[in-house]
Amino acid sequence: MAISEEQVRHVAMLARLSLTEEEVVSFGRDLNSILVHIDTIQRLDLQGVEPTAHPLDAVNVTRPDVVSPGLSRADALRNAPDSDGRAFAIPRIMGIEGGDE
Amino acid sequence: MSTEWLVNARAAEVRMRFVTGDVSAREIAESSLARIEATDEGIGAFNQVTAELALASADRIDETRTAAVREGLDPAQALPPLAGVPVALKDNMNLIGTRTTCSSRILADYESVHDSTAARRLLDAGGILMGKCNMDEFAFGSSTENSAFRPTCNPWDLERVPGGSSGGSAACVSAGQVVVSLGSDTGGSVRQPGALTGTVAVKPTYGRVSRYGVVAFGSSLDQVGMFGRSVEDTALTLQAIAGHDPADATSVDLPVGDYVAAARCGAEQGIAGLRVGLVTDLLEAEGAAPEVISAVRAAADVFAKLGAEVGEVELPSTAHGLSAYYIIGPAEASSNLARFDGIRYGHRAAGAADVLELYTRSRSEGFGSEVIRRIMLGTYALSAGYYDAYYGKAQRARTLIKQDFAAAFERFDIILTPTSPTVAFRIGERIEDLMAMYLTDIYTIPVNLAGLPAMSVPAGLCPSSGMPIGVQLIASHFAEEQMFRAAAAYETAIGFDTSPPTR
């Protein structure tokens, strides 16, 4: 299953990556060279084989619903690229195209 | 003071010299720092040397010893099992007071705000943290060349790679900068660098060690592992960090074995009656060097001479391990790495007009090309229309691989394979050839898919290159004691000298 340049752009969008046109070509080439090898898996007879999501038999784990200390605000903001001291600061997410100011 | 004794010392010896008062923890820390200072420009094992933390904790350990003596206690009894032993952490393990960069631009300035449980337990056991070790960016790679900062060099030959992704953790132990270190192993990232640097390298059973505070790569595959210059040192290290942790729901609540006793038992009493299966089909995999194949056959002979019942075993489904891994690993990674978005921590692109542009530019500027490649591969394998063809098939292939191992462990206690198909390659040699790099982990990947414990033990030197070769011992789930027993018996029988000649 070869991947086209258009698919490379689509996957990059899904993964929130911005690629230059040269990168679309080079990552497309890399992905295809990997997929050629990976595609050997298509030859396996997997009829009736159950999927394994986890190597051990995973069981649901719960804990008592009691309040315990979490990360302090200062620690949560310690590595913030931008903050006002109380919250993370980000560019506007509303009205980008509408110009509602 | 001379640092020479520390370069080859085992953990138990360092601790004994410390508890008996022969040397202080501060002197040990200073010796380790001097060794790092003298050698790390060439090797590049460390992203950060935590000299202040090391000296402060050494002083605390010295005070603990003084207090024990003052109270009339025997320091050998009163002090923890790694008291005074210099240790290092892979740079994807959080510890307050250090940066945790994953050798990535996106986390280059990230300061830990919590402690990984494994690191905390290692230090609570008396380890002195010397620093954080270089790695392939986010653990994507097998050579440590994918570090955003610099490649790490193999102490046996500075022109060769130390393996990866935990290459810095392997190199610092091999070079005698520290005594033991921690790494993480998703597809071979502890065992493969162990083989390439002539160190003992352990990946415990999935769930044996808490992963809380370790930056996630493949959540159904990742496990914390350890490096040492002897089997017993790795057993001591696992002993210190293993066990259930309420903060990691995938850590298993089963009793921790006596790994140190198992290693000593193997070294002293041998392994008569142990059933060892030499893998025959996977042995001659694509790209396997003849020297490596003959080293593994020779190891099987050593086990037979030690009284083990050696037989042959085939694991036919593991031929699809690489394919399954390069779907499942990137799929899980693409999900785990979604958190790096430039909002709460990490690199943020300047001047983005809106949030979408901030995400895409921050990620593209912050991630190196192998990281982008894996995220793209994983996103593709999970995307609409391809999920069943890739992710669904890989999960089913994983079932077959698990079944192969389960059948093999009905006949054998230990399965023997090479750790890596070749010795350490030259820096730059495989960086342009993705598949050659990926094939480096062909023997180690099936073990992660099945969640089994395995370790690499030095088997000798390659006659043509003079570089170390490792053999891999795989045990069944939670059978680490059996594995350490076999490894220690083998280590004692062959008497490999872990010191690189360039020392």
Short mmCIF file of N, CA and C in Angstrom, two decimals, chain A residues 30-93:
data_model
loop_
_atom_site.label_atom_id
_atom_site.label_comp_id
_atom_site.label_asym_id
_atom_site.label_seq_id
_atom_site.Cartn_x
_atom_site.Cartn_y
_atom_site.Cartn_z
N ASP A 30 10.28 8.01 2.74
CA ASP A 30 10.65 7.21 3.92
C ASP A 30 9.50 6.28 4.34
N LEU A 31 8.30 6.84 4.39
CA LEU A 31 7.16 6.04 4.83
C LEU A 31 6.93 4.88 3.88
N ASN A 32 7.07 5.15 2.58
CA ASN A 32 6.88 4.06 1.63
C ASN A 32 7.93 2.97 1.78
N SER A 33 9.17 3.37 2.07
CA SER A 33 10.22 2.35 2.23
C SER A 33 9.96 1.50 3.47
N ILE A 34 9.37 2.10 4.50
CA ILE A 34 9.02 1.33 5.71
C ILE A 34 7.80 0.45 5.43
N LEU A 35 6.82 1.02 4.74
CA LEU A 35 5.57 0.27 4.49
C LEU A 35 5.81 -0.97 3.64
N VAL A 36 6.79 -0.89 2.74
CA VAL A 36 7.11 -2.07 1.92
C VAL A 36 7.47 -3.25 2.82
N HIS A 37 8.25 -2.99 3.88
CA HIS A 37 8.64 -4.05 4.82
C HIS A 37 7.46 -4.47 5.69
N ILE A 38 6.75 -3.48 6.20
CA ILE A 38 5.65 -3.76 7.12
C ILE A 38 4.56 -4.57 6.42
N ASP A 39 4.40 -4.36 5.13
CA ASP A 39 3.31 -5.02 4.40
C ASP A 39 3.44 -6.54 4.35
N THR A 40 4.58 -7.09 4.75
CA THR A 40 4.69 -8.56 4.84
C THR A 40 3.64 -9.11 5.79
N ILE A 41 3.17 -8.26 6.70
CA ILE A 41 2.16 -8.69 7.67
C ILE A 41 0.84 -9.02 6.98
N GLN A 42 0.63 -8.44 5.79
CA GLN A 42 -0.61 -8.70 5.06
C GLN A 42 -0.69 -10.17 4.62
N ARG A 43 0.46 -10.85 4.55
CA ARG A 43 0.48 -12.25 4.07
C ARG A 43 0.13 -13.25 5.17
N LEU A 44 0.13 -12.80 6.42
CA LEU A 44 -0.15 -13.70 7.54
C LEU A 44 -1.61 -14.14 7.51
N ASP A 45 -1.84 -15.41 7.81
CA ASP A 45 -3.21 -15.89 7.95
C ASP A 45 -3.67 -15.61 9.38
N LEU A 46 -4.52 -14.64 9.52
CA LEU A 46 -4.94 -14.21 10.86
C LEU A 46 -6.41 -14.50 11.12
N GLN A 47 -6.95 -15.37 10.27
CA GLN A 47 -8.36 -15.76 10.43
C GLN A 47 -8.58 -16.34 11.83
N GLY A 48 -9.53 -15.79 12.54
CA GLY A 48 -9.89 -16.34 13.85
C GLY A 48 -8.91 -16.02 14.98
N VAL A 49 -7.86 -15.22 14.70
CA VAL A 49 -6.90 -14.86 15.75
C VAL A 49 -7.39 -13.61 16.47
N GLU A 50 -7.45 -13.69 17.79
CA GLU A 50 -7.89 -12.53 18.57
C GLU A 50 -6.77 -11.49 18.66
N PRO A 51 -7.10 -10.21 18.65
CA PRO A 51 -6.06 -9.18 18.80
C PRO A 51 -5.53 -9.10 20.23
N THR A 52 -4.25 -8.73 20.38
CA THR A 52 -3.65 -8.48 21.69
C THR A 52 -3.37 -6.99 21.80
N ALA A 53 -4.00 -6.34 22.77
CA ALA A 53 -3.76 -4.91 22.97
C ALA A 53 -2.73 -4.67 24.05
N HIS A 54 -2.51 -5.67 24.88
CA HIS A 54 -1.73 -5.50 26.10
C HIS A 54 -1.07 -6.84 26.40
N PRO A 55 0.22 -6.86 26.76
CA PRO A 55 0.91 -8.15 26.88
C PRO A 55 0.44 -9.01 28.05
N LEU A 56 -0.06 -8.40 29.10
CA LEU A 56 -0.57 -9.17 30.23
C LEU A 56 -2.09 -9.03 30.23
N ASP A 57 -2.76 -9.85 31.01
CA ASP A 57 -4.21 -9.70 31.10
C ASP A 57 -4.53 -8.45 31.92
N ALA A 58 -4.85 -7.39 31.22
CA ALA A 58 -5.07 -6.12 31.91
C ALA A 58 -6.38 -6.15 32.67
N VAL A 59 -6.35 -5.64 33.87
CA VAL A 59 -7.57 -5.51 34.65
C VAL A 59 -7.79 -4.03 34.95
N ASN A 60 -9.05 -3.67 35.08
CA ASN A 60 -9.33 -2.28 35.39
C ASN A 60 -8.87 -1.97 36.82
N VAL A 61 -8.25 -0.83 36.99
CA VAL A 61 -7.71 -0.46 38.29
C VAL A 61 -8.42 0.80 38.77
N THR A 62 -8.96 0.75 39.96
CA THR A 62 -9.59 1.94 40.53
C THR A 62 -8.91 2.27 41.84
N ARG A 63 -9.12 3.46 42.31
CA ARG A 63 -8.59 3.84 43.62
C ARG A 63 -9.72 4.45 44.42
N PRO A 64 -9.56 4.49 45.74
CA PRO A 64 -10.61 5.11 46.57
C PRO A 64 -10.79 6.57 46.15
N ASP A 65 -12.02 7.03 46.18
CA ASP A 65 -12.33 8.38 45.75
C ASP A 65 -12.08 9.35 46.90
N VAL A 66 -10.80 9.55 47.19
CA VAL A 66 -10.44 10.49 48.25
C VAL A 66 -9.53 11.57 47.68
N VAL A 67 -9.64 12.76 48.25
CA VAL A 67 -8.85 13.89 47.79
C VAL A 67 -7.41 13.74 48.27
N SER A 68 -6.45 13.90 47.34
CA SER A 68 -5.05 13.90 47.76
C SER A 68 -4.36 15.03 47.00
N PRO A 69 -3.24 15.51 47.53
CA PRO A 69 -2.60 16.67 46.90
C PRO A 69 -2.15 16.36 45.47
N GLY A 70 -2.33 17.31 44.57
CA GLY A 70 -1.87 17.17 43.19
C GLY A 70 -0.77 18.19 42.93
N LEU A 71 -0.49 18.41 41.67
CA LEU A 71 0.54 19.38 41.29
C LEU A 71 0.08 20.79 41.70
N SER A 72 0.97 21.55 42.32
CA SER A 72 0.61 22.92 42.68
C SER A 72 0.52 23.78 41.42
N ARG A 73 -0.16 24.91 41.52
CA ARG A 73 -0.27 25.79 40.37
C ARG A 73 1.11 26.27 39.92
N ALA A 74 1.96 26.59 40.89
CA ALA A 74 3.30 27.08 40.53
C ALA A 74 4.07 26.01 39.74
N ASP A 75 3.96 24.74 40.19
CA ASP A 75 4.66 23.68 39.46
C ASP A 75 4.03 23.44 38.09
N ALA A 76 2.71 23.50 38.04
CA ALA A 76 2.03 23.29 36.77
C ALA A 76 2.46 24.34 35.74
N LEU A 77 2.72 25.55 36.22
CA LEU A 77 3.06 26.66 35.31
C LEU A 77 4.57 26.81 35.12
N ARG A 78 5.35 26.02 35.85
CA ARG A 78 6.80 26.22 35.85
C ARG A 78 7.40 26.16 34.44
N ASN A 79 6.91 25.25 33.62
CA ASN A 79 7.48 25.09 32.27
C ASN A 79 6.59 25.73 31.19
N ALA A 80 5.64 26.54 31.61
CA ALA A 80 4.73 27.12 30.62
C ALA A 80 5.48 28.08 29.70
N PRO A 81 5.28 27.95 28.38
CA PRO A 81 5.91 28.90 27.47
C PRO A 81 5.40 30.32 27.70
N ASP A 82 4.15 30.45 28.15
CA ASP A 82 3.57 31.76 28.40
C ASP A 82 2.45 31.58 29.42
N SER A 83 2.43 32.45 30.42
CA SER A 83 1.34 32.37 31.39
C SER A 83 1.16 33.74 32.03
N ASP A 84 0.02 33.93 32.69
CA ASP A 84 -0.19 35.19 33.42
C ASP A 84 0.00 34.96 34.93
N GLY A 85 0.63 33.84 35.28
CA GLY A 85 0.85 33.54 36.68
C GLY A 85 -0.29 32.74 37.29
N ARG A 86 -1.43 32.69 36.59
CA ARG A 86 -2.57 31.94 37.10
C ARG A 86 -2.97 30.84 36.13
N ALA A 87 -2.73 31.11 34.83
CA ALA A 87 -3.19 30.16 33.80
C ALA A 87 -2.23 30.20 32.63
N PHE A 88 -2.32 29.18 31.77
CA PHE A 88 -1.53 29.17 30.54
C PHE A 88 -2.09 30.22 29.59
N ALA A 89 -1.21 30.97 28.96
CA ALA A 89 -1.65 31.97 27.99
C ALA A 89 -1.45 31.42 26.59
N ILE A 90 -2.46 31.54 25.75
CA ILE A 90 -2.39 31.03 24.38
C ILE A 90 -2.94 32.08 23.42
N PRO A 91 -2.64 31.92 22.13
CA PRO A 91 -3.25 32.84 21.16
C PRO A 91 -4.76 32.66 21.16
N ARG A 92 -5.44 33.60 20.58
CA ARG A 92 -6.90 33.54 20.57
C ARG A 92 -7.40 32.30 19.84
N ILE A 93 -8.46 31.73 20.31
CA ILE A 93 -9.04 30.56 19.65
C ILE A 93 -10.43 30.88 19.10
#
